[in-house]
Coordinates of C-alpha atoms in Angstrom, one line a residue:
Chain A
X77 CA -61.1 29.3 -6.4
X78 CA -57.7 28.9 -5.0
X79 CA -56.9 30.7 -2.1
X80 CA -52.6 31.2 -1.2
X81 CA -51.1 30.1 0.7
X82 CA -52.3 26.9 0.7
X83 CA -52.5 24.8 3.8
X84 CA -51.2 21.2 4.2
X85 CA -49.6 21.0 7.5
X86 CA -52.5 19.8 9.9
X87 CA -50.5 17.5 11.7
X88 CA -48.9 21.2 13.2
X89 CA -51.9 22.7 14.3
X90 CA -55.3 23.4 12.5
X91 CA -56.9 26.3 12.4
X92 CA -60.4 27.2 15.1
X93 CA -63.5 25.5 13.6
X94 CA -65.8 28.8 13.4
X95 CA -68.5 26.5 15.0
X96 CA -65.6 26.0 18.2
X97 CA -64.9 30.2 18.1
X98 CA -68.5 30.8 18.4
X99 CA -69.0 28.9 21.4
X100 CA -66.0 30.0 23.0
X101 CA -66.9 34.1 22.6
X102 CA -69.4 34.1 25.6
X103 CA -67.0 33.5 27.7
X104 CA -63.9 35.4 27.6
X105 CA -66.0 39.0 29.0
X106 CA -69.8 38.2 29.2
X107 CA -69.2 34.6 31.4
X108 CA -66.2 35.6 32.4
X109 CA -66.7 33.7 35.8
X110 CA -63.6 31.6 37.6
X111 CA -65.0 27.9 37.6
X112 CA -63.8 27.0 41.2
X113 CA -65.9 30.1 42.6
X114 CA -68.6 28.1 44.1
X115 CA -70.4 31.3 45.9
X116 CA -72.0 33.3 42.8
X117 CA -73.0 32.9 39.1
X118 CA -70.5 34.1 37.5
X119 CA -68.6 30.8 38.8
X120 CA -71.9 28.8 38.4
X121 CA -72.0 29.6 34.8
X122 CA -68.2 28.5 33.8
X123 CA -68.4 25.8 35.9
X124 CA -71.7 24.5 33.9
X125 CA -69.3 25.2 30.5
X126 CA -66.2 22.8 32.4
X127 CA -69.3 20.5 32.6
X128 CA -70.6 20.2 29.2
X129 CA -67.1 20.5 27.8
X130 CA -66.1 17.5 30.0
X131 CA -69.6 15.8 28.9
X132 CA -68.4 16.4 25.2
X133 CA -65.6 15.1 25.5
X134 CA -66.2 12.1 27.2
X135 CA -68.7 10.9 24.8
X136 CA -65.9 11.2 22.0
X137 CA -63.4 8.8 24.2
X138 CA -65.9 6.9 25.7
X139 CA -64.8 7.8 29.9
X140 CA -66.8 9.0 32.2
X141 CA -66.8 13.0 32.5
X142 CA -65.0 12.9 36.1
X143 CA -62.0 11.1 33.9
X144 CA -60.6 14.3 32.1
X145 CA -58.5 16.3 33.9
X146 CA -57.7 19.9 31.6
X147 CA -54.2 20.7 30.9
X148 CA -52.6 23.6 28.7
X149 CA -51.6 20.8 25.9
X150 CA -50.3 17.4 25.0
X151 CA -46.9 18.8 26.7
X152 CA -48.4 18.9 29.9
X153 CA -50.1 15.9 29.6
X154 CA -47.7 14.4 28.5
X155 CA -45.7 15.3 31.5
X156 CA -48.2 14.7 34.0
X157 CA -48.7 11.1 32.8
X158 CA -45.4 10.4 32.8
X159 CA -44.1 12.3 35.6
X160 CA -47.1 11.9 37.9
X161 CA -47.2 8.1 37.6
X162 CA -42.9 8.1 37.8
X163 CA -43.6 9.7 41.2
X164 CA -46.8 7.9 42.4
X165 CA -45.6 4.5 41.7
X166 CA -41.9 4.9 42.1
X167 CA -42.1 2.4 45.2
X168 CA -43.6 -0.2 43.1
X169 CA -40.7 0.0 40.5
X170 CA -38.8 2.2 38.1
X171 CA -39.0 0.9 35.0
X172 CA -40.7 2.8 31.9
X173 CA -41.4 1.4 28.4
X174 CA -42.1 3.7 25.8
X175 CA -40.8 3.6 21.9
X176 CA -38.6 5.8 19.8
X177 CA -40.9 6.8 17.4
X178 CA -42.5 9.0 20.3
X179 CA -43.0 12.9 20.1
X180 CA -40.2 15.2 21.9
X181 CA -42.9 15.8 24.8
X182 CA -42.5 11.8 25.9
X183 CA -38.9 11.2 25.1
X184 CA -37.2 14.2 27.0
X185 CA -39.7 13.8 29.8
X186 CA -38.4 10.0 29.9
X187 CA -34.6 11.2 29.4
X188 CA -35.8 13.8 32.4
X189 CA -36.6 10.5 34.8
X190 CA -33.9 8.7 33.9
X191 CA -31.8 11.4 35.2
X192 CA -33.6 10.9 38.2
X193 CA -32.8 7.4 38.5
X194 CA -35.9 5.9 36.3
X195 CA -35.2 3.3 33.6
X196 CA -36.4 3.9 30.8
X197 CA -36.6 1.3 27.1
X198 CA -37.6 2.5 24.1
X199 CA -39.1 0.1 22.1
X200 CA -38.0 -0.1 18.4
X201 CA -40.0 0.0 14.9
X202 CA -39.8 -1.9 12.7
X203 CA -39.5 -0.9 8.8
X204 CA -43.5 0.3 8.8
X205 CA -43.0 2.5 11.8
X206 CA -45.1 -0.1 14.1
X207 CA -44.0 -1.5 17.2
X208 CA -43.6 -5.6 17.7
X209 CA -45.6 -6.8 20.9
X210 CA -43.5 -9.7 21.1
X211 CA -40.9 -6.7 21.4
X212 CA -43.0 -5.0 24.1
X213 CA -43.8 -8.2 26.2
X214 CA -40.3 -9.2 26.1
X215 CA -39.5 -5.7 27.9
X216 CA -42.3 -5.7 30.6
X217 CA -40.2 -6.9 33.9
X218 CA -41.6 -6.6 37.4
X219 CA -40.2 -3.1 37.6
X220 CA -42.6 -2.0 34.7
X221 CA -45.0 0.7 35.9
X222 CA -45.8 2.6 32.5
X223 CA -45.9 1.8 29.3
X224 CA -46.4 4.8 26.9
X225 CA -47.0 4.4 23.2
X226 CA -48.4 7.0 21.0
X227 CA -51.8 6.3 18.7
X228 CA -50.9 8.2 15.8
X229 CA -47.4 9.1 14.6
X230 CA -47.3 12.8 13.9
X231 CA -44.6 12.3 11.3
X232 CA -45.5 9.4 9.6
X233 CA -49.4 8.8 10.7
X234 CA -48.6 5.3 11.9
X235 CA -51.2 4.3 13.7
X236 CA -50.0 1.7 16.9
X237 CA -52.5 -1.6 17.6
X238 CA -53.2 0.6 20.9
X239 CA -55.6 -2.2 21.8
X240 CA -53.4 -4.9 21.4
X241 CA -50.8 -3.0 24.0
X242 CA -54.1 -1.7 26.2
X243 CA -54.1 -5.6 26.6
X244 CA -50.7 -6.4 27.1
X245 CA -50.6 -3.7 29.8
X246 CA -53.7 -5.2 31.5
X247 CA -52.2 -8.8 31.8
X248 CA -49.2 -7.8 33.5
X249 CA -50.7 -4.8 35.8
X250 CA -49.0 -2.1 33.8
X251 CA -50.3 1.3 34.2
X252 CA -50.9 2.3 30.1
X253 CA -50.6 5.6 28.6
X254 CA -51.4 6.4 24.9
X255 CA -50.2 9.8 23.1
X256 CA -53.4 10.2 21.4
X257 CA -52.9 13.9 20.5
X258 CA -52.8 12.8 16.9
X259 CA -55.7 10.4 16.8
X260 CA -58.5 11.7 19.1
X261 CA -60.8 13.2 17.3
X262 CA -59.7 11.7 13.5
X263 CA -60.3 8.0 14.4
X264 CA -62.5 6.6 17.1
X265 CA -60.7 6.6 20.2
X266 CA -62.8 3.7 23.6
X267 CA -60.5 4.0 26.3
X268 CA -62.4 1.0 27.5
X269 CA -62.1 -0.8 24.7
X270 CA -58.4 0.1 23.7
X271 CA -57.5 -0.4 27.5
X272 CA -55.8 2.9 28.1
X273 CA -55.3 4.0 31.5
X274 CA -54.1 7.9 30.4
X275 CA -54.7 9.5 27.7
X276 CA -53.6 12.7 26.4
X277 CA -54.9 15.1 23.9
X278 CA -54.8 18.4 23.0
X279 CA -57.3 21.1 21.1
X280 CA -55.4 22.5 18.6
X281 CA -54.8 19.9 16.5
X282 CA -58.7 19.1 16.2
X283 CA -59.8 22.7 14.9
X284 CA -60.0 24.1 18.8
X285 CA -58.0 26.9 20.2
X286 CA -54.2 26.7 20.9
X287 CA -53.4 26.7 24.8
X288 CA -55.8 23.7 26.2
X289 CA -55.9 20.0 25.8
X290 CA -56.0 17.2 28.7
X291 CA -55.6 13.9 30.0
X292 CA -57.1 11.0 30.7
X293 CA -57.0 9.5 33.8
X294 CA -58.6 6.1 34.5
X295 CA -60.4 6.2 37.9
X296 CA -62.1 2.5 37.8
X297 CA -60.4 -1.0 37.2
X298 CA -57.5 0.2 38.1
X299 CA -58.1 3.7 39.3
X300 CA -54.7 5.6 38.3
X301 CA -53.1 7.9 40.7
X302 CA -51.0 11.1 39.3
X303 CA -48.1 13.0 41.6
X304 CA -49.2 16.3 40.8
X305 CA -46.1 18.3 38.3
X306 CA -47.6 21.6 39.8
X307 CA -48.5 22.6 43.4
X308 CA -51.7 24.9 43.7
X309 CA -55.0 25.4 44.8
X310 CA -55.6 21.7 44.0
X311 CA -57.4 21.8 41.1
X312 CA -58.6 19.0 38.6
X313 CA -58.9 16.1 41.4
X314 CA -55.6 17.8 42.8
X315 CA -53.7 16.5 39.4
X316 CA -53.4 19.6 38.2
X317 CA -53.6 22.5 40.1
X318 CA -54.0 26.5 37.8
X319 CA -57.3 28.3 37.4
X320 CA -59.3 26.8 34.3
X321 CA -59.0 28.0 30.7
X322 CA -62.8 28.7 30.7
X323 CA -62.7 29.7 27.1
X324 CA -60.3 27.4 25.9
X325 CA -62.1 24.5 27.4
X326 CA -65.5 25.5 26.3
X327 CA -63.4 25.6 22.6
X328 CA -61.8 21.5 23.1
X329 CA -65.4 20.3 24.0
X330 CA -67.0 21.8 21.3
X331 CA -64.2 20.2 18.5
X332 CA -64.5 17.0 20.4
X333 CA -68.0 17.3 19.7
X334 CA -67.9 18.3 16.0
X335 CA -65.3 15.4 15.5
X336 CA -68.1 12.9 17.0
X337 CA -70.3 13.5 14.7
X338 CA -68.0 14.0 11.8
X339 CA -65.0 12.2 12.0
X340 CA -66.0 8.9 10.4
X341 CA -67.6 10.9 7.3
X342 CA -64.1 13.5 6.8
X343 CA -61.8 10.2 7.3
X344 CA -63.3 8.9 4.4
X345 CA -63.6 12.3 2.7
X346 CA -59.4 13.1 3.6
X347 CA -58.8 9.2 2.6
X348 CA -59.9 9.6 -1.1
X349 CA -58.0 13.0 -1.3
X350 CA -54.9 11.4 0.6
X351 CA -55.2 8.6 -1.6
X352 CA -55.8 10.9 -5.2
X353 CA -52.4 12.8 -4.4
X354 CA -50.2 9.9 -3.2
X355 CA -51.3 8.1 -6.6
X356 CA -50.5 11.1 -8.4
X357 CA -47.1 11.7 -7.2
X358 CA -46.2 8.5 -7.4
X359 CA -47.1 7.9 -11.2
X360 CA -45.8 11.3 -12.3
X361 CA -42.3 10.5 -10.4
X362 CA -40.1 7.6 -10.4
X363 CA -38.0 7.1 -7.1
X364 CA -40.1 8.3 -4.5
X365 CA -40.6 6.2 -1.3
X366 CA -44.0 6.5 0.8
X367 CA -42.6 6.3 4.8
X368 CA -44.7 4.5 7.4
X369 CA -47.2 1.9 7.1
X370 CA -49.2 2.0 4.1
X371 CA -52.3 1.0 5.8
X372 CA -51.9 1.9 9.4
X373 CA -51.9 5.5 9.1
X374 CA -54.3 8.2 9.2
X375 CA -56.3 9.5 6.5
X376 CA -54.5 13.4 7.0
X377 CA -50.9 11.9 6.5
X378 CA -49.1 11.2 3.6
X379 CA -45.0 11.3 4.1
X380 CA -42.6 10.8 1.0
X381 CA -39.5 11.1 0.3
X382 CA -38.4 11.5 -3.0
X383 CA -34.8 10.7 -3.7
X384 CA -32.0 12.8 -4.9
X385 CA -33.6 16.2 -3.8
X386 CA -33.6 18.0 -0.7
X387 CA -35.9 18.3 1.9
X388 CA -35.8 22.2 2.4
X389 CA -35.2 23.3 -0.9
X390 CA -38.0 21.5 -2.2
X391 CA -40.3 23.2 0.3
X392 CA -38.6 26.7 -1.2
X393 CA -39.9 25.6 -4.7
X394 CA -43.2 25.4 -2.9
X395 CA -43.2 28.8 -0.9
X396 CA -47.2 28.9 -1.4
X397 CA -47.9 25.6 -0.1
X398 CA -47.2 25.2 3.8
X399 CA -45.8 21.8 4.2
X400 CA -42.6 20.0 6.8
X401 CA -40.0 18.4 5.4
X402 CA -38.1 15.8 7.7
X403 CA -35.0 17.4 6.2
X404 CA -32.2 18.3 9.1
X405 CA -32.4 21.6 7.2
X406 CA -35.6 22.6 8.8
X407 CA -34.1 21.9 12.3
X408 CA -31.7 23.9 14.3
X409 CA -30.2 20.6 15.1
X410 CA -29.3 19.5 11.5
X411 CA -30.3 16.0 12.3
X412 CA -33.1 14.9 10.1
X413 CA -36.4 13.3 11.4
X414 CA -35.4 10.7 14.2
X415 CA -38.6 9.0 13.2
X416 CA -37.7 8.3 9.9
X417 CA -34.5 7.4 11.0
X418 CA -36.0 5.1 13.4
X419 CA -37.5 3.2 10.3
X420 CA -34.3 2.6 9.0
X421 CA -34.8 5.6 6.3
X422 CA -31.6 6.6 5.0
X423 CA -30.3 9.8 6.0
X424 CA -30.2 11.0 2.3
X425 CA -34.1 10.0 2.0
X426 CA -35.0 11.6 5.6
X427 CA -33.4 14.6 4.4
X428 CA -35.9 14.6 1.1
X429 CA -39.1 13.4 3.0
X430 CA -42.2 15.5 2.7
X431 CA -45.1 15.6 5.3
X432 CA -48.5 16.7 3.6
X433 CA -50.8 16.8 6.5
X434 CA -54.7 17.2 5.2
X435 CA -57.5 18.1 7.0
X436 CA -60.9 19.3 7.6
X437 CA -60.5 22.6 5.1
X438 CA -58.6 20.9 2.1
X439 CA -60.2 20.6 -1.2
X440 CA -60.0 18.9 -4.3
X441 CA -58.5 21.6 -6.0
X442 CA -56.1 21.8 -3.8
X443 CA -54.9 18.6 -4.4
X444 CA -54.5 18.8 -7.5
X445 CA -52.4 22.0 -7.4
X446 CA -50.1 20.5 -5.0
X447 CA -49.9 17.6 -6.6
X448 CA -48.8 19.5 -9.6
X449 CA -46.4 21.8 -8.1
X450 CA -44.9 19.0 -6.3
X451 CA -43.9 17.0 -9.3
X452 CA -43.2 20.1 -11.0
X453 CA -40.8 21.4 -8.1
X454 CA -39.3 17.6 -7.9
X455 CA -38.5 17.6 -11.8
X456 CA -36.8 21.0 -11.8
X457 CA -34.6 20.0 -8.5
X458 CA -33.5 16.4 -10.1
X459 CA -32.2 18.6 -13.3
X460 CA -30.4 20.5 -10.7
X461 CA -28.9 17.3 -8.6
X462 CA -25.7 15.9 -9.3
X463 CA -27.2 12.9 -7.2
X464 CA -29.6 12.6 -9.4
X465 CA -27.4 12.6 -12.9
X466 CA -25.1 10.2 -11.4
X467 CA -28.0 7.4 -10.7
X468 CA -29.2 8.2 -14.0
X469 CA -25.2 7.3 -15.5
X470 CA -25.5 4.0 -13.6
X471 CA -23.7 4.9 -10.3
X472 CA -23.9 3.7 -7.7
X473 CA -23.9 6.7 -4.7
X474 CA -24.0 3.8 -1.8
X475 CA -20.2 3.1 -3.8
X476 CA -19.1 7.2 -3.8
X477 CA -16.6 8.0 -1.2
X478 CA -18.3 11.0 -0.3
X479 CA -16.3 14.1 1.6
X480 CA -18.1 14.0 5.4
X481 CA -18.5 17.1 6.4
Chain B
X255 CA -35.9 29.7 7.7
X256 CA -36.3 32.9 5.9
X257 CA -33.7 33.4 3.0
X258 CA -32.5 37.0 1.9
X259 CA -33.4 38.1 -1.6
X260 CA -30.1 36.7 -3.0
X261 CA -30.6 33.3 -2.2
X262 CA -34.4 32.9 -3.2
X263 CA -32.6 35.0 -6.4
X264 CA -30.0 32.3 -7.1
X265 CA -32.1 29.3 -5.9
X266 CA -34.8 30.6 -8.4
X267 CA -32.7 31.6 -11.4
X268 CA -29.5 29.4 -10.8
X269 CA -26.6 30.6 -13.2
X270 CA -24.7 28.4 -14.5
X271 CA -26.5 25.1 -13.7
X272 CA -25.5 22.1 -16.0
X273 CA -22.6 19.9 -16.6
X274 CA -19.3 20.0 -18.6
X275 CA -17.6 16.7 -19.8
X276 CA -15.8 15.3 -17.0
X277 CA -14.0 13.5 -19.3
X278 CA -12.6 16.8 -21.2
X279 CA -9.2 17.9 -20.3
X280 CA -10.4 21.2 -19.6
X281 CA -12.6 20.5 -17.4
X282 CA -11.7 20.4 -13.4
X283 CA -14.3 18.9 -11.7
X284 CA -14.8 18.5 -7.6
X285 CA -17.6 16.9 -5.5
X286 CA -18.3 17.6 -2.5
X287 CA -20.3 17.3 0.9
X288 CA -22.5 13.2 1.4
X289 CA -26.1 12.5 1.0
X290 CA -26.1 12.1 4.2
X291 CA -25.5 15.7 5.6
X292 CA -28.2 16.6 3.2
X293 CA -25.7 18.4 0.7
X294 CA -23.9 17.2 -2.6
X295 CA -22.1 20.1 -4.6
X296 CA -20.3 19.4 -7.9
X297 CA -18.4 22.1 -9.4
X298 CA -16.9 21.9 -12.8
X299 CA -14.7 24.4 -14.5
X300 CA -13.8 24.8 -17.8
X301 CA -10.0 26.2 -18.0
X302 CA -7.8 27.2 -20.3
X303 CA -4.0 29.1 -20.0
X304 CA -4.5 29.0 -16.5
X305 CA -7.8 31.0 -16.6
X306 CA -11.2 30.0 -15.6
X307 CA -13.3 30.6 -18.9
X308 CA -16.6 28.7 -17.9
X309 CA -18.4 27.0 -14.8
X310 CA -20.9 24.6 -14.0
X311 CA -22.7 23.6 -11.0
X312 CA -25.4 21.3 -9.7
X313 CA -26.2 20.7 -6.2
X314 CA -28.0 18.8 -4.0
X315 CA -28.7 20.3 -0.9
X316 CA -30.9 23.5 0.7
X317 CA -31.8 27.0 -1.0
X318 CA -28.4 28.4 0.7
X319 CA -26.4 25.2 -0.8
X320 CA -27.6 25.9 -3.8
X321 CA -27.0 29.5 -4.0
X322 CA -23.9 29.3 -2.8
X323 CA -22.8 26.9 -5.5
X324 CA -24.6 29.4 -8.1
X325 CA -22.9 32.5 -7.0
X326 CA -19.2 30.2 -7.3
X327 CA -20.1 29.6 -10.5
X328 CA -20.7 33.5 -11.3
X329 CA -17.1 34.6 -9.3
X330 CA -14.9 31.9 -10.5
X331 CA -15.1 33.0 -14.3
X332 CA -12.9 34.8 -16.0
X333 CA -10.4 34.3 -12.5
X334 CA -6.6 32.7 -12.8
X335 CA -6.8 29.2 -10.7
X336 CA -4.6 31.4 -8.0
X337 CA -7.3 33.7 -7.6
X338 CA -10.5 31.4 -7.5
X339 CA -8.2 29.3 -5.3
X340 CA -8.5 33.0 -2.8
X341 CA -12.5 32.6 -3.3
X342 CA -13.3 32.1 0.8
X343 CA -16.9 30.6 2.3
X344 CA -16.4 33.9 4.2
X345 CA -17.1 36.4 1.1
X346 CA -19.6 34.3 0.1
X347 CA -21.4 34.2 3.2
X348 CA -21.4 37.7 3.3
X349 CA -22.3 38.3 -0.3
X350 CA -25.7 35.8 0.5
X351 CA -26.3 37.0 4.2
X352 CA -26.2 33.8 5.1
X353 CA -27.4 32.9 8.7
X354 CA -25.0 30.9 11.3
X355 CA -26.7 27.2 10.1
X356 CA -25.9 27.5 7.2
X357 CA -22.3 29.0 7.2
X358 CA -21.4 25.4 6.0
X359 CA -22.6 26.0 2.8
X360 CA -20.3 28.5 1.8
X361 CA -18.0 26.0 3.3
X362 CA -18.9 23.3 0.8
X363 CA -18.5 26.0 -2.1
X364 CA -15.3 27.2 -1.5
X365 CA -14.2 23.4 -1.2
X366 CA -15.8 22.7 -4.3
X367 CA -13.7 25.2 -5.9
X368 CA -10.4 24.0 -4.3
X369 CA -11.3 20.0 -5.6
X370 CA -12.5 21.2 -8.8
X371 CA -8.7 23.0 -9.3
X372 CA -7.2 20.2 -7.8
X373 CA -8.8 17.6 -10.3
X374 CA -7.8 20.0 -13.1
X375 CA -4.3 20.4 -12.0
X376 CA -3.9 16.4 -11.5
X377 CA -5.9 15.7 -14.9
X378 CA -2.7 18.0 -16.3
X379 CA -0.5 16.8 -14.2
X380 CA 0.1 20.2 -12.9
X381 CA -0.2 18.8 -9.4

């Protein structure tokens, strides 16, 4: 049976696995303990949680436990990678390399530094949404301390040869950090092996609570050394000072550990659904453009644009499916995606894109009814668009003098 | 983006959607707005002794684009050109409870209106 609204926006947030709430009830009143009170059990007990979760979550990225330091988000993290290395190496140089694809969290925090005298490059994409490493090595100068570059677009799902830049970084002493809050958790993540230095990563997006996430920090070959962004009782190795979300913790260790042991069998599960409605659309509608690597991309995403309708309106003709659109209607800005943008998408197609964003609850049904509506929805919109009509009588729009406005 | 009843009304049962023959004397037809803001409005009315007997409208663009352009459709007919030329985005923004983002919707209708006279008027050499 179908249940409405239906879900596809996992990319957003997902909702708490009831195996993650169950382990996180125990400790908002019964183990309600502080985990830096070292004196009594109350302390003894969350600290032992901070432990496992740590544990868990080490064994999904493939650090050592002491490596994670516990943030309120991919925000922070974010922040604190970019920030605290800014500030820790700014002696050594001031140069930043990060791409434009990015999310918001690294691109304002690198337009923050830059204001404070940092340089920053941002690395184009090219027409897939993947970074050149001829692009990146060409950029590295011996002012380069940080290189950022994200694992898995949260648009598009591109998914960045992180091991091929883990290596780059490594060759010319670059301190790396990967925006992995898309990818840990969906696709095996080896900081080793990838050759990330930070990492960060946040709950919500892998069926944990909202509120928690963390970073990353490399302490061996090289060890990585974070400015702290908040002074405190010097928590979290004295990177990141705030009592611990005891709860919220227990909650990201526990969906780190679910994703271990699942992930490879739901990326195959999500792939064949992904798959099923992307064929569908795509046979039941003429003119509609997949964006982002057709390969490279996680098994969640699928984002398409389908030309001659808009963005926004489409998602009104599909009030019982939750979905994003790339459309600048769904901003406040009224710019459409920058990502897609970045890919050299059109602004017409940016403003008709779709993201579907699958995950661990979808079902086949499900796809099938979206699948339906959408083509439905698209159908009705093209009888309604004068865009449409006049590609249909031969003309060309690219030749319209349209009225800017 | 939450739309008052009068939008999701208009987006759901657009009035007046279709085309007239550009081509047909009658007809005024205007397009406005670029793919590229995310909005395309065209606007065509059917007149005859100076009076606005018929409409038609397609859009491309959001729910609020697209009930604007509806609800044009529904005000111009049966007006003289010198009254739908009055029609402003303000009364329609009103009429929709449109929110300030999307004030240039109404925008792009009332213009719509104004080149749909104004192709009418040249097509009869009334310009």
């Amino acid at each position: 049976m179908l249940k409405f609204p239906i879900y596809m926006d996992y990319h957003s947030t997902t909702p708490v696995d009831p195996r993650v709430l169950e382990s996180m009830l125990p400790y908002f009143s019964g183990k309600f303990g502080n985990a830096a009170s070292k004196n009594h059990s109350f302390g003894w007990d969350a600290d032992e949680a901070i432990s496992k979760a740590r544990a868990q979550i080490a064994q999904l990225i493939a650090c050592n436990p002491k490596e994670v330091v516990f943030t309120s988000g991919a925000t922070e993290s974010d922040n604190l990678a970019l920030k605290g290395v800014a500030h820790m190496y700014r002696e050594k140089g001031n140069h930043i390399i990060t791409a434009v694809t990015e999310h918001k969290a690294i691109l304002d925090t690198a337009k923050r530094l830059e204001k404070e005298g940092f340089e920053v490059t941002y690395l184009p994409v090219d027409s897939d949404g993947l970074i050149n490493l001829e692009t990146l090595k060409a950029a590295i100068t011996d002012q380069t301390i940080l290189i950022s570059i994200m694992l898995a677009n949260n648009e598009i799902g591109v998914i960045q040869p992180i091991a091929e830049i883990g290596q780059i970084a490594k060759e010319k002493g670059v301190v790396f950090h990967c925006d992995a809050t898309q990818g840990v958790g969906k696709i095996p993540v080896n900081v080793d092996e990838m050759g990330i230095d930070l990492m960060s990563f946040s709950a919500h997006k892998i069926y944990g609570p909202k509120g928690v996430g963390g970073l990353y920090v490399r302490r061996k070959k090289p060890r990585v050394r974070l400015a702290a962004v908040m002074d405190g009782g010097g928590h979290e190795r004295g990177m990141r000072s705030g009592t611990l979300n005891v709860p919220g913790i227990v909650g990201l260790g526990k969906a780190c550990e679910i994703a271990e042991k699942e992930m490879i069998e739901e990326e195959l599960r999500l792939t064949k659904m992904r798959n099923k409605l992307q064929d569908y659309i795509m046979t039941e509608l003429d003119e509609v453009y997949l964006n982002g690597h057709p390969e490279n991309r996680l098994a969640q995403n699928l984002n398409i644009s389908f030309a001659y309708v808009e963005g926004e309106s489409l998602m009104m003709g599909l009030k019982e499916i939750a979905l994003s659109s790339g459309s600048a209607c769904t901003t406040a800005t009224l710019e459409p995606s920058y990502v897609l943008r970045a890919l050299g998408v059109g602004s017409d197609l940016a403003h008709s894109s779709l993201r579907f964003g699958l995950g661990r609850f979808t079902t086949d049904e499900e796809i099938d009814y979206v699948g339906k509506r959408v083509v439905e929805a698209v159908t009705r919109l093209r009888e309604m668009s004068p865009l449409y009509e006049m590609a249909k009588e031969g003309i060309d729009l690219k030749s319209v003098q349209w009225t800017e406005h | 983006m939450s739309y008052s009843k009068k939008v999701i009304d208009h987006y759901s049962n657009p009035r007046n959607m279709g085309s007239f023959d550009k081509g047909d004397d009658e007809v005024g037809t205007g397009i406005v707005g670029a793919p590229e803001c995310g909005d395309v409005m065209k606007l065509q009315l059917k007149i005859s002794g100076g009076v606005i007997e018929d409409a038609r409208f397609k859009t491309f663009g959001c729910g609020s684009a697209i009930a604007s352009s509806s609800l044009a459709t529904e005000w111009v007919k049966g007006k003289t050109i010198d009254e739908a030329f009055e029609i402003k985005n303000t009364e329609i923004v009103t009429e929709l409870n449109l929110p300030p983002v999307k004030i240039h919707c109404s925008v792009l209708a009332e213009d719509a209106i104004k080149a749909a006279i104004a192709d009418y008027k040249k097509k009869n050499n009334e310009g």
